[in-house]
Short mmCIF file of C-alpha atoms in Angstrom, two decimals:
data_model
loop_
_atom_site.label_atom_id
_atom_site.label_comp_id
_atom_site.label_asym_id
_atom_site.label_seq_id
_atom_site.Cartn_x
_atom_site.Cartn_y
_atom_site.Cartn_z
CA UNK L 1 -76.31 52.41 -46.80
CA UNK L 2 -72.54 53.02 -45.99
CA UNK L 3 -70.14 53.97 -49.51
CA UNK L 4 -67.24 52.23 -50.07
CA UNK L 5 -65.02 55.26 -48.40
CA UNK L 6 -66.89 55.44 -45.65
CA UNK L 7 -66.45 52.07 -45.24
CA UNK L 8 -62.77 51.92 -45.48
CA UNK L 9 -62.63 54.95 -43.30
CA UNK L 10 -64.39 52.95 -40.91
CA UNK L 11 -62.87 49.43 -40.81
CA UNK L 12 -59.29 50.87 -40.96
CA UNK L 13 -56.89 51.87 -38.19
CA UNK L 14 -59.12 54.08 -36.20
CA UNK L 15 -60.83 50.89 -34.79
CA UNK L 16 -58.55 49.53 -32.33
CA UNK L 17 -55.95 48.09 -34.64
CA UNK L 18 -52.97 48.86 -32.03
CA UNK L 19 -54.76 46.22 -29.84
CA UNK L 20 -52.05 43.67 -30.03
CA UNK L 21 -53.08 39.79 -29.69
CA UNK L 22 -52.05 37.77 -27.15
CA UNK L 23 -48.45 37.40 -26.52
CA UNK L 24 -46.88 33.73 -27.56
CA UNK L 25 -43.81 33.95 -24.72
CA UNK L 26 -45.41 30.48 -23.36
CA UNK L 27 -44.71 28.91 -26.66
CA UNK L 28 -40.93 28.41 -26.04
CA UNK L 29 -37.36 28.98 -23.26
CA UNK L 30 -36.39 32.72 -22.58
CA UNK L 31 -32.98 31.18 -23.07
CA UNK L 32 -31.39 34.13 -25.99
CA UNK L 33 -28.59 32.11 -26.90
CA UNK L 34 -27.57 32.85 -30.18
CA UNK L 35 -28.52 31.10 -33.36
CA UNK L 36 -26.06 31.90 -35.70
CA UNK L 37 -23.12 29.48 -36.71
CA UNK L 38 -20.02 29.60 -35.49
CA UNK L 39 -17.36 32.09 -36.67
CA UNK L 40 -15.52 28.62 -38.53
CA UNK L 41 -18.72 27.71 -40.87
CA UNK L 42 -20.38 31.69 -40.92
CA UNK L 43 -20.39 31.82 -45.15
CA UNK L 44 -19.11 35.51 -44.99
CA UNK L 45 -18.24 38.03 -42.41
CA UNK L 46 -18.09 41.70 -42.32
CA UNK L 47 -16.40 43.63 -39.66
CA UNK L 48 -18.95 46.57 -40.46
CA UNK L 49 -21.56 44.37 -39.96
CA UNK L 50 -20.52 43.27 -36.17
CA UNK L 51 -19.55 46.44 -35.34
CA UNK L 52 -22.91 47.33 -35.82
CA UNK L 53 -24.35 44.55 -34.49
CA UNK L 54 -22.95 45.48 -31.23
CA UNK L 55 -23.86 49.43 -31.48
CA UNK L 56 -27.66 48.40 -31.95
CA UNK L 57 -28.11 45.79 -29.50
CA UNK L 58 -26.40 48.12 -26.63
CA UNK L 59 -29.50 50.47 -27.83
CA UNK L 60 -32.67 48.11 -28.06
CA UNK L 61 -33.57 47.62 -23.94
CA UNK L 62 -35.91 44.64 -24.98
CA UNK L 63 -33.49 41.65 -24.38
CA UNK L 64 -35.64 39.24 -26.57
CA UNK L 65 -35.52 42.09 -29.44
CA UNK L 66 -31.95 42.77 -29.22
CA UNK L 67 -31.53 38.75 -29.57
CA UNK L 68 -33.79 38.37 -32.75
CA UNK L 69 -32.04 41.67 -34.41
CA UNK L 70 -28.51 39.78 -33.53
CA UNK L 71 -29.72 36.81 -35.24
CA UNK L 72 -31.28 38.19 -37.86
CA UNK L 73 -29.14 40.82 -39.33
CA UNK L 74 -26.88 39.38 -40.55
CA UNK L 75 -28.28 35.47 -41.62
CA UNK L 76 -28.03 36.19 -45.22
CA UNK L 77 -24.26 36.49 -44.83
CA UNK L 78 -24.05 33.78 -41.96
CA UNK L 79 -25.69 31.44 -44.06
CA UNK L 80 -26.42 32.38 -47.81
CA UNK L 81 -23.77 33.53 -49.59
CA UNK L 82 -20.95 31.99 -52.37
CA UNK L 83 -17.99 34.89 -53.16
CA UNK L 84 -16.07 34.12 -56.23
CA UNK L 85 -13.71 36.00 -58.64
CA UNK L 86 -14.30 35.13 -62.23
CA UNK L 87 -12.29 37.17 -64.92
CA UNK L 88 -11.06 39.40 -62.35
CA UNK L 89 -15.01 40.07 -61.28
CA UNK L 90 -16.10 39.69 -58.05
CA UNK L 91 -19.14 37.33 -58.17
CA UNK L 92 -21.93 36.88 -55.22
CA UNK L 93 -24.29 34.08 -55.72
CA UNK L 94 -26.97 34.85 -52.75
CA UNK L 95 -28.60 31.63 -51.77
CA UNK L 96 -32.61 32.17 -50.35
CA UNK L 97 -32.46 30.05 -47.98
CA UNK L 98 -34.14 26.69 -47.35
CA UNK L 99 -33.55 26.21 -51.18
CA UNK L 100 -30.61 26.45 -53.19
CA UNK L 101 -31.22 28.93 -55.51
CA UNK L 102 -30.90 32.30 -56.29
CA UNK L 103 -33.57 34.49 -56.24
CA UNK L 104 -33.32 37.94 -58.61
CA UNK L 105 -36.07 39.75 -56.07
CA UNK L 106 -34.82 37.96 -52.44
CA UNK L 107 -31.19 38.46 -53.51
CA UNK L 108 -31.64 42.01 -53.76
CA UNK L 109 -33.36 42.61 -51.03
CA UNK L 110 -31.46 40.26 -48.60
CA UNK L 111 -28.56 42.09 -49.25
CA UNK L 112 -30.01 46.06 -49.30
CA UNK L 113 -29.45 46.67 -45.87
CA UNK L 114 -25.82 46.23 -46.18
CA UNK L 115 -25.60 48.76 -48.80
CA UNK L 116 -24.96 51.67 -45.53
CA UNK L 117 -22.10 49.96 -44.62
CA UNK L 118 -20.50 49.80 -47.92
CA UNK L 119 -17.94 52.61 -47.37
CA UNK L 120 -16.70 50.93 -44.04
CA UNK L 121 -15.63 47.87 -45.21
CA UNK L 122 -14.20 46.93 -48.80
CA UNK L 123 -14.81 43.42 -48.21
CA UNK L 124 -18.63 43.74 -48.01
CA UNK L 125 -18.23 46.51 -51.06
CA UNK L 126 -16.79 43.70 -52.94
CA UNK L 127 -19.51 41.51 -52.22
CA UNK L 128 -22.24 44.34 -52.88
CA UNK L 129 -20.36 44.09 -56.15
CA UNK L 130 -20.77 40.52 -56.52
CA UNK L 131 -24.37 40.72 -56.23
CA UNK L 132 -24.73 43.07 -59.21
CA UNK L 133 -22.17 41.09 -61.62
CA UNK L 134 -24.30 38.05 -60.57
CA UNK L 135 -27.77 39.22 -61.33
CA UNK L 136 -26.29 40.85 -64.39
CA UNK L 137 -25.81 37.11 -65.80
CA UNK L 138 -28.61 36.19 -64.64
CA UNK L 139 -30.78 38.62 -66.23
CA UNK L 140 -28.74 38.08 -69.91
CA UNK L 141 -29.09 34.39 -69.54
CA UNK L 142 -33.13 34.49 -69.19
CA UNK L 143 -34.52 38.78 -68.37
CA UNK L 144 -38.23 36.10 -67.69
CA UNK L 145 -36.61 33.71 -65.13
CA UNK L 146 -37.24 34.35 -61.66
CA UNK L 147 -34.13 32.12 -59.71
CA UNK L 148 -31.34 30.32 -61.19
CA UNK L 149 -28.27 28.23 -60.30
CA UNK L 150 -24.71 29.07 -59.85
CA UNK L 151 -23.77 25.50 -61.24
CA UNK L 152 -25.65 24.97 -64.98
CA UNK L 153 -25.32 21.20 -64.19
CA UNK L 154 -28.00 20.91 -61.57
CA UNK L 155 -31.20 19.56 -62.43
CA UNK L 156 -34.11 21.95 -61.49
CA UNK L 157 -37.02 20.23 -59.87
CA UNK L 158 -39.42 22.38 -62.37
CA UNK L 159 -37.29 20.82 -65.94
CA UNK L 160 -40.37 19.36 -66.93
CA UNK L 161 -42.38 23.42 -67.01
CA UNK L 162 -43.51 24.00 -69.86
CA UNK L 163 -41.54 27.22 -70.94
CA UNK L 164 -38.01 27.77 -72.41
CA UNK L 165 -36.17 26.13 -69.60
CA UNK L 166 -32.42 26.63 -69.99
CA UNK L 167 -29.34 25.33 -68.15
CA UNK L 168 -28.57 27.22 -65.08
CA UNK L 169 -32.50 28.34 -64.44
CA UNK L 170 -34.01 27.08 -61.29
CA UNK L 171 -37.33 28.41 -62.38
CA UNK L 172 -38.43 30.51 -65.09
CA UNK L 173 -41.58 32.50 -63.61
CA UNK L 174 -41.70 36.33 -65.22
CA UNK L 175 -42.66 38.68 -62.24
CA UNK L 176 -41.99 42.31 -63.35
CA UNK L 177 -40.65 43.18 -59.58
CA UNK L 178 -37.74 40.62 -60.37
CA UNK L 179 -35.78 42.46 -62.81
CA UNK L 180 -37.05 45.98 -61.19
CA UNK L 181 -35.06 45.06 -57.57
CA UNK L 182 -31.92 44.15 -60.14
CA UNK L 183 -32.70 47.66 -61.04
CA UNK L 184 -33.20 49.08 -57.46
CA UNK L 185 -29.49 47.35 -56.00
CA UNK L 186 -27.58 48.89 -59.33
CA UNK L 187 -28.93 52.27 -58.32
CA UNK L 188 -28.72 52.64 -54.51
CA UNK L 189 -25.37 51.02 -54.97
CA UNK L 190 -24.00 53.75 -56.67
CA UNK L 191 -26.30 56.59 -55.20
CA UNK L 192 -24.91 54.68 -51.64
CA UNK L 193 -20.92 54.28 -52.47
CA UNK L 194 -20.34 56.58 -55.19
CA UNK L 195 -19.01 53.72 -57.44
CA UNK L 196 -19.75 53.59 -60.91
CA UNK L 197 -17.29 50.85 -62.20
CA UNK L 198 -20.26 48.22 -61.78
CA UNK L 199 -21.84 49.62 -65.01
CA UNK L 200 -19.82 48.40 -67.41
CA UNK L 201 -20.44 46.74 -70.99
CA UNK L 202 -22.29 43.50 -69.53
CA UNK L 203 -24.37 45.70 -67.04
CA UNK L 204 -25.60 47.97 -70.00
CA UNK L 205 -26.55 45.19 -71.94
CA UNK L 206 -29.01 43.56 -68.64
CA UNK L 207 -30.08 46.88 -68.41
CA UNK L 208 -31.23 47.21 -72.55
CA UNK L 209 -32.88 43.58 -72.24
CA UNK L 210 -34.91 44.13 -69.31
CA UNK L 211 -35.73 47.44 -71.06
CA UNK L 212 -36.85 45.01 -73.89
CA UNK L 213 -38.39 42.77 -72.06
CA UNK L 214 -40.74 45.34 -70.33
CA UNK L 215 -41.69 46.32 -73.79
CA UNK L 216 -42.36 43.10 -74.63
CA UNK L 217 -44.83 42.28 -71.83
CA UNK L 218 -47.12 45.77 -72.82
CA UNK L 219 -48.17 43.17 -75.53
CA UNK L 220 -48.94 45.92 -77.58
CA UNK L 221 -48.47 43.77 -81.33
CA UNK L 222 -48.85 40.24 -79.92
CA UNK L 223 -48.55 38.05 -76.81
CA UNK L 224 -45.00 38.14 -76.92
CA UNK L 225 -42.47 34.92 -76.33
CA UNK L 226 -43.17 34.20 -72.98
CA UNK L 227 -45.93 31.34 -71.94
CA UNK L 228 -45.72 29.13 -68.73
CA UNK L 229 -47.96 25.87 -67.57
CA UNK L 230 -47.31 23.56 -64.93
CA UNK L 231 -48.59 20.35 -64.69
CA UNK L 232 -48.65 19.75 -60.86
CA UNK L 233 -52.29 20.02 -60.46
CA UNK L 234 -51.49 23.41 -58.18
CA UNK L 235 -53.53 26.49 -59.98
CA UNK L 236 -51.11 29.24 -58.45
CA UNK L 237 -48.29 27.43 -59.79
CA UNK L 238 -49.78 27.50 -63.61
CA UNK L 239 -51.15 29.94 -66.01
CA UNK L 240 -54.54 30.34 -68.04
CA UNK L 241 -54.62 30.93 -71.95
CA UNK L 242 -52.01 28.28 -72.32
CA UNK L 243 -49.89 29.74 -70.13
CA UNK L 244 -49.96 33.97 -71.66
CA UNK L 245 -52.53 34.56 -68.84
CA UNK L 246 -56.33 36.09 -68.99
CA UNK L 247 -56.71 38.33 -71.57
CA UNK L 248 -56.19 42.22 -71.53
CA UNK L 249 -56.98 45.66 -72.87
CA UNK L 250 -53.54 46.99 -73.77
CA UNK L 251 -53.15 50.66 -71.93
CA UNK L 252 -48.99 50.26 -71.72
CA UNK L 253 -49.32 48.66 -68.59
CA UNK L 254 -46.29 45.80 -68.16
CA UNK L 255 -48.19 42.13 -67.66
CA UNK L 256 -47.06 40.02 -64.79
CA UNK L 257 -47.90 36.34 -64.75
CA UNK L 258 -46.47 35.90 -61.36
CA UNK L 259 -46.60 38.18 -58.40
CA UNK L 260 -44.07 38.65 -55.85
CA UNK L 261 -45.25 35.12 -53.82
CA UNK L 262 -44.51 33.02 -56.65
CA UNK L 263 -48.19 32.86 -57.40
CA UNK L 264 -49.93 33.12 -60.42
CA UNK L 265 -51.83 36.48 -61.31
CA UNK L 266 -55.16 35.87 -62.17
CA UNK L 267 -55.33 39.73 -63.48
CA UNK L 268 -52.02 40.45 -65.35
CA UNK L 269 -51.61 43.92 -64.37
CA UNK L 270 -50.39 43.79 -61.22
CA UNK L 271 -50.23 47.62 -60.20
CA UNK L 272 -47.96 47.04 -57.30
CA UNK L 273 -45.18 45.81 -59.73
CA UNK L 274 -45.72 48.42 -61.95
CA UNK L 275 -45.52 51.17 -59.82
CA UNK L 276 -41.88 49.68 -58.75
CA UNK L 277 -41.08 50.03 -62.27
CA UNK L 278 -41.51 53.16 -63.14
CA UNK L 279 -39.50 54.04 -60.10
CA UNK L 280 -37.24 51.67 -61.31
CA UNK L 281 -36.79 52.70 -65.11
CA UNK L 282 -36.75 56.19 -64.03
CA UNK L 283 -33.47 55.57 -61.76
CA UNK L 284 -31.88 53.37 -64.85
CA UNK L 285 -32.55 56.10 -66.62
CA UNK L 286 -30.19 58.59 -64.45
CA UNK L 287 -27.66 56.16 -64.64
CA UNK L 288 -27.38 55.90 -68.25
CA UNK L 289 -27.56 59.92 -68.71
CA UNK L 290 -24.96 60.71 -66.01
CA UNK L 291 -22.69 57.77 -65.68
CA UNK L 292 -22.98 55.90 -69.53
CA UNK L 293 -23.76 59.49 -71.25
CA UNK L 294 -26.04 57.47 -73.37
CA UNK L 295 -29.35 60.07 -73.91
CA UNK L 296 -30.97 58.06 -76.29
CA UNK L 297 -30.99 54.82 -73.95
CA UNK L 298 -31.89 57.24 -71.43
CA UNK L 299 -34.92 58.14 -72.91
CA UNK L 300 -35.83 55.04 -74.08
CA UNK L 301 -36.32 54.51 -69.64
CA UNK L 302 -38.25 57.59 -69.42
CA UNK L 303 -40.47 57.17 -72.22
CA UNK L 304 -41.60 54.33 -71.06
CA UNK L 305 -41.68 54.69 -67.25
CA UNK L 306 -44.14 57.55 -68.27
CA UNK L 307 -46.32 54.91 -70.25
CA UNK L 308 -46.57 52.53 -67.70
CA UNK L 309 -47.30 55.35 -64.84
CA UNK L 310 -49.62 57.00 -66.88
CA UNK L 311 -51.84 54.36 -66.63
CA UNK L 312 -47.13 42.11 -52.50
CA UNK L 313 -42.60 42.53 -51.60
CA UNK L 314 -43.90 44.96 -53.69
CA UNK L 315 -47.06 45.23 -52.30
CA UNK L 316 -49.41 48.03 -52.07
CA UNK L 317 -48.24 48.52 -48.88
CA UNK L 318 -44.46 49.27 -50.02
CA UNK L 319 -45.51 52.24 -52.33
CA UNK L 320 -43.80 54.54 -50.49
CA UNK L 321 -40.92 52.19 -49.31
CA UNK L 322 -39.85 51.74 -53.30
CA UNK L 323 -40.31 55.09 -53.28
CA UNK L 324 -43.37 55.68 -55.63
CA UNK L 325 -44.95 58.41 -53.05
CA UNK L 326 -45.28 59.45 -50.05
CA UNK L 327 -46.84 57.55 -46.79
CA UNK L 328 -49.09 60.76 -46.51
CA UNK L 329 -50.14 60.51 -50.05
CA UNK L 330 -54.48 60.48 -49.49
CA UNK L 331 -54.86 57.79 -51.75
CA UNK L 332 -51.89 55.62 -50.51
CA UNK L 333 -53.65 55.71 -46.69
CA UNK L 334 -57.01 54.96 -48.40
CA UNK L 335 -55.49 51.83 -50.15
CA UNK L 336 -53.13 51.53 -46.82
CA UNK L 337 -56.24 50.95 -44.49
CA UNK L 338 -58.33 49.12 -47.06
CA UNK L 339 -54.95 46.08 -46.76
CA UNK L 340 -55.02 46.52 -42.62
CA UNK L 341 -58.92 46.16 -42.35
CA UNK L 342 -61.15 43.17 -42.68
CA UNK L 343 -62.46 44.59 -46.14
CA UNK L 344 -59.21 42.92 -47.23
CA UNK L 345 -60.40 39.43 -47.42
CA UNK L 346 -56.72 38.23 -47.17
CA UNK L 347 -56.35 39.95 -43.66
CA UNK L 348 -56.59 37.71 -40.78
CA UNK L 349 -56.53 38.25 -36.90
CA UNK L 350 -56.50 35.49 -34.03
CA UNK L 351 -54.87 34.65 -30.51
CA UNK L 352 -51.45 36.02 -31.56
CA UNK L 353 -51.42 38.38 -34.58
CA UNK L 354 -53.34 40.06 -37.04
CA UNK L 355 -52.23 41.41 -40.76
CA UNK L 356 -52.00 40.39 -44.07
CA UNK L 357 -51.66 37.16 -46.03
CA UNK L 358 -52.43 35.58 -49.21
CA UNK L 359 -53.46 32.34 -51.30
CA UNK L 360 -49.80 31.30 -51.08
CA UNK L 361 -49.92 30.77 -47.53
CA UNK L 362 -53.72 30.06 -47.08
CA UNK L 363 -56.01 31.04 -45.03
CA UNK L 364 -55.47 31.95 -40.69
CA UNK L 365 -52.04 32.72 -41.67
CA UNK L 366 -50.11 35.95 -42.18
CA UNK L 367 -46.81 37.16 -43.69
CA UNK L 368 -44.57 38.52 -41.30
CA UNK L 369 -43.20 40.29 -44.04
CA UNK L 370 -46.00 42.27 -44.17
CA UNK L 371 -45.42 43.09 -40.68
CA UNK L 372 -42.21 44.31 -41.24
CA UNK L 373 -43.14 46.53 -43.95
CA UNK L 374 -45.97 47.59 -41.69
CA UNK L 375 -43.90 49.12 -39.67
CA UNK L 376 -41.57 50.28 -42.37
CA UNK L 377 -44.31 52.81 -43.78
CA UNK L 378 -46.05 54.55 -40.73
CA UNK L 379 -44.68 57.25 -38.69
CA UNK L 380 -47.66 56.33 -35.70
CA UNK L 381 -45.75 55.22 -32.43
CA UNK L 382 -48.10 52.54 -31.31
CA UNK L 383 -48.95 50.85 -34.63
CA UNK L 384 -44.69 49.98 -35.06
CA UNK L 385 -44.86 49.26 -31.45
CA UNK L 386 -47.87 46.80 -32.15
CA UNK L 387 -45.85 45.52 -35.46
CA UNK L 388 -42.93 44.76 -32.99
CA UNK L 389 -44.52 43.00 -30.29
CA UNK L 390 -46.23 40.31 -32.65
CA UNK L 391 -43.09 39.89 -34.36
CA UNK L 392 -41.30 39.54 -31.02
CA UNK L 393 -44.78 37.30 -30.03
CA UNK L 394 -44.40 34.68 -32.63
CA UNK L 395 -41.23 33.85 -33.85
CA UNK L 396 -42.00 30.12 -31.94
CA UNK L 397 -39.28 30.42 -30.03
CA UNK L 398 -36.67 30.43 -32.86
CA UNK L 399 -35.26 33.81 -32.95
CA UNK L 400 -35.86 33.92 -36.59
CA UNK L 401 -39.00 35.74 -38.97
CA UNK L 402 -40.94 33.20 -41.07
CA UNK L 403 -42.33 33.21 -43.98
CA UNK L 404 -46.00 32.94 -42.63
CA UNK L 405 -47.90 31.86 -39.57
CA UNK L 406 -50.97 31.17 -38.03
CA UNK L 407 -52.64 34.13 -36.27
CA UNK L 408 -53.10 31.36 -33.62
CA UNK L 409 -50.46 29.24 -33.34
CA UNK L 410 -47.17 30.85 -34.10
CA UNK L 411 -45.52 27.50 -34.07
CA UNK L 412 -47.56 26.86 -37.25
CA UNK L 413 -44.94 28.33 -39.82
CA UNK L 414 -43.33 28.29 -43.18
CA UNK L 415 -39.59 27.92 -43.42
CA UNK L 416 -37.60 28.12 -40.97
CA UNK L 417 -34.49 29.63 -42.76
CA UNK L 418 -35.91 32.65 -44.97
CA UNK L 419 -32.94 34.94 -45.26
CA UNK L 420 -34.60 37.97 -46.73
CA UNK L 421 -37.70 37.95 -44.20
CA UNK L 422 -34.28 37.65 -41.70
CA UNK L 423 -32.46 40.40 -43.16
CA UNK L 424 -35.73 42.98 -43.46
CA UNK L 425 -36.39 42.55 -40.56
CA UNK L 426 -32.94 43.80 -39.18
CA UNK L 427 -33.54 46.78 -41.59
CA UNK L 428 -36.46 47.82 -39.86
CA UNK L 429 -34.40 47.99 -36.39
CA UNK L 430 -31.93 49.98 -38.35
CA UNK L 431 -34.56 52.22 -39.17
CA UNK L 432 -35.89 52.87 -35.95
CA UNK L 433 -32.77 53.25 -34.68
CA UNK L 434 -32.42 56.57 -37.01
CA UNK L 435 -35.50 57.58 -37.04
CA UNK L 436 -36.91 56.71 -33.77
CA UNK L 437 -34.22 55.49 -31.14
CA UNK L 438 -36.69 56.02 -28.49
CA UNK L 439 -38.85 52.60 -29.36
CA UNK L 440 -35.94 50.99 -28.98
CA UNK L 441 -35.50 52.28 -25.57
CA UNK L 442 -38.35 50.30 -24.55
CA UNK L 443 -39.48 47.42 -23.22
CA UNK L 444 -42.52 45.45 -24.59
#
């Protein structure tokens, strides 16, 4: 009988996985005309961001790459963003997309690749800054919801939930990777630009509630005061226990009732999203030692970034992309080729594609997210060259990355304007361009 690591070792990568389904190209018009607006309705422009636009392209030999990279890199500020000044702050509220609302985890991320370009171009530093400001009111009007409003007059479609809906929230589901990627755009800001004057008095106070909060959902005393139900007859969108989730054994692990998808957890310690906080609270932590001089607060981080470690985006394929370890880390390639393999009963392969989905998107279909952070995590040539072609394969003719698809039929997606899936996947061709120019060079 065959052991659970043999079996992993077995059904992984070694077996072919760099034999890349069918190409889609019949599916649509090798026109490459690009998709994004005009210059007159384009919601923000960045004269880094063309520039480098233009540098890449001239790089990538793959006309139908270079077209989705030109259309893709920069849709969150094409299409997504609102720049304000409000009491002499610059304000950024970051849109997600199809729906009007801004997303704590897509916000951050939609806007990370940017961060490089920072130093080039004030205006996009200003906005960079607008981003922070923004989640920072976000987080001290609710540290458990998940997307909010820029205008505290709209109506959410979820105002019947039953939770502590306020004015301003959009939805109100606590995922523990929410408040960590408010956590992850303070630090690589300043790590990036060497600006500090983000972390001031309103900042420090975000950062001491999601500190609370975190503490909060260890549940070490009691359940704490967050519950959620929905009454829409969907069991992802709801939670059990009347709504504080399936009981626990309480080893200072951080409960999640939602993961990254939106979904519910059905176990509330979702390691993924714990892992990204102790990364997280450890790089909070440097801030308020070297910037705020505040040890104790300081500590507080560290104290309990050691509890939790001593215990999907994320996922556990993103370990080392959050930076939790390494991509050569023995039990990070174990757990790496467990998600690629068909022991993962959420991995799916067909006519076009193969990789990794989940109850969010059903069954057949795949996130081309996970793709993209695929290829974000391996150094092996031909499994980023695989990643690329089905992303090239099966964007339907669009030029954009969906949220899912089916393995065999590519024009069987989920939304059609996802800025972060967009953006990421500009940061991976920014990536290879640094680290391996040479893929670029190619055609597929």
């Amino acid at each position: 009988m065959i052991n659970r690591r043999d079996f992993i070792k077995k059904s992984g990568l070694g077996l072919g996985f760099f034999t890349v389904p069918s190409s889609a190209k019949f599916l649509f018009v090798n026109d490459f005309v690009s998709k994004r607006p005009n210059l007159s309705q384009r919601k923000f422009t960045s004269e880094a961001v063309e520039k480098t636009i233009k540098t890449i392209k001239n790089t990538i030999a793959d006309e139908e790459l270079a077209w989705m990279f030109e259309n893709c890199f920069p849709n969150t500020l094409d299409t997504t963003i609102k720049f304000y000044h409000k009491n002499t702050k610059p304000y950024t509220y970051v849109i997600t997309g199809d729906i009007d609302a801004m997303w704590l985890r897509d916000s951050s991320a939609q806007v990370y690749p940017y961060l490089n370009l920072a130093n080039e171009d004030k205006k996009l530093k200003d906005l960079l800054k607008g981003v922070i400001n923004k989640q920072v009111e976000c987080v001290l009007l609710d540290p458990y919801a998940n997307a909010f409003f820029d205008d505290p007059h709209k109506i959410s479609e979820w105002k019947d939930d039953v939770t502590d809906m306020k004015p301003g929230i959009h939805e109100r589901k606590w995922e523990v990777d929410s408040l960590c990627y408010v956590m992850r755009l303070s630090y690589n800001y300043w790590k990036t630009t060497g600006d500090s004057s983000v972390f001031d008095a309103d900042w420090k106070k975000a950062m001491l509630l999601i500190l609370q909060t975190f503490k909060e959902q260890q549940r070490k005393d009691s359940k704490g005061p967050y519950s959620f139900e929905r009454a829409n007859g969907n069991p992802l969108d709801t939670q059990f226990g009347k709504g504080f989730g399936n009981p626990t054994k309480k080893v200072g692990l951080i409960h999640s009732m939602f993961r990254p998808s939106d979904d519910a957890t059905f176990y509330p310690f979702l390691i993924s999203s714990n892992m990204f906080a102790v990364v997280s609270l450890r790089e909070t932590a440097e801030i308020f030692s070297k910037i705020l001089k505040d040890e104790n607060s300081s500590n507080q981080f560290k104290n309990l970034a050691k509890e939790v470690d001593d215990a999907n985006v994320p996922n556990l394929l993103s370990i080392p992309y959050l930076g939790y370890t390494s991509k050569d880390d023995e039990v990070y390639k174990n757990t790496r080729n467990f998600s690629l393999s068909h022991a993962n009963p959420w991995f799916s392969e067909g006519k076009f594609a193969k990789g990794i989905g989940g109850p969010h998107i059903g069954e057949h279909k795949i996130w081309p997210l996970g793709l993209i952070m695929q290829a974000l995590t391996t150094d092996n040539d031909e499994e980023i060259i695989a990643c690329l072609k089905m992303l090239k394969g099966t964007h339907a003719g669009t030029g954009f990355i969906h949220e899912s698809f089916d393995v065999d039929n590519p024009k069987d997606f989920t939304r059609s304007w996802f800025a972060w899936a967009n953006t990421l996947f500009g940061e991976l061709i920014l990536h290879l361009h640094k680290t391996k120019p040479e893929i670029l060079k190619m055609k597929f």
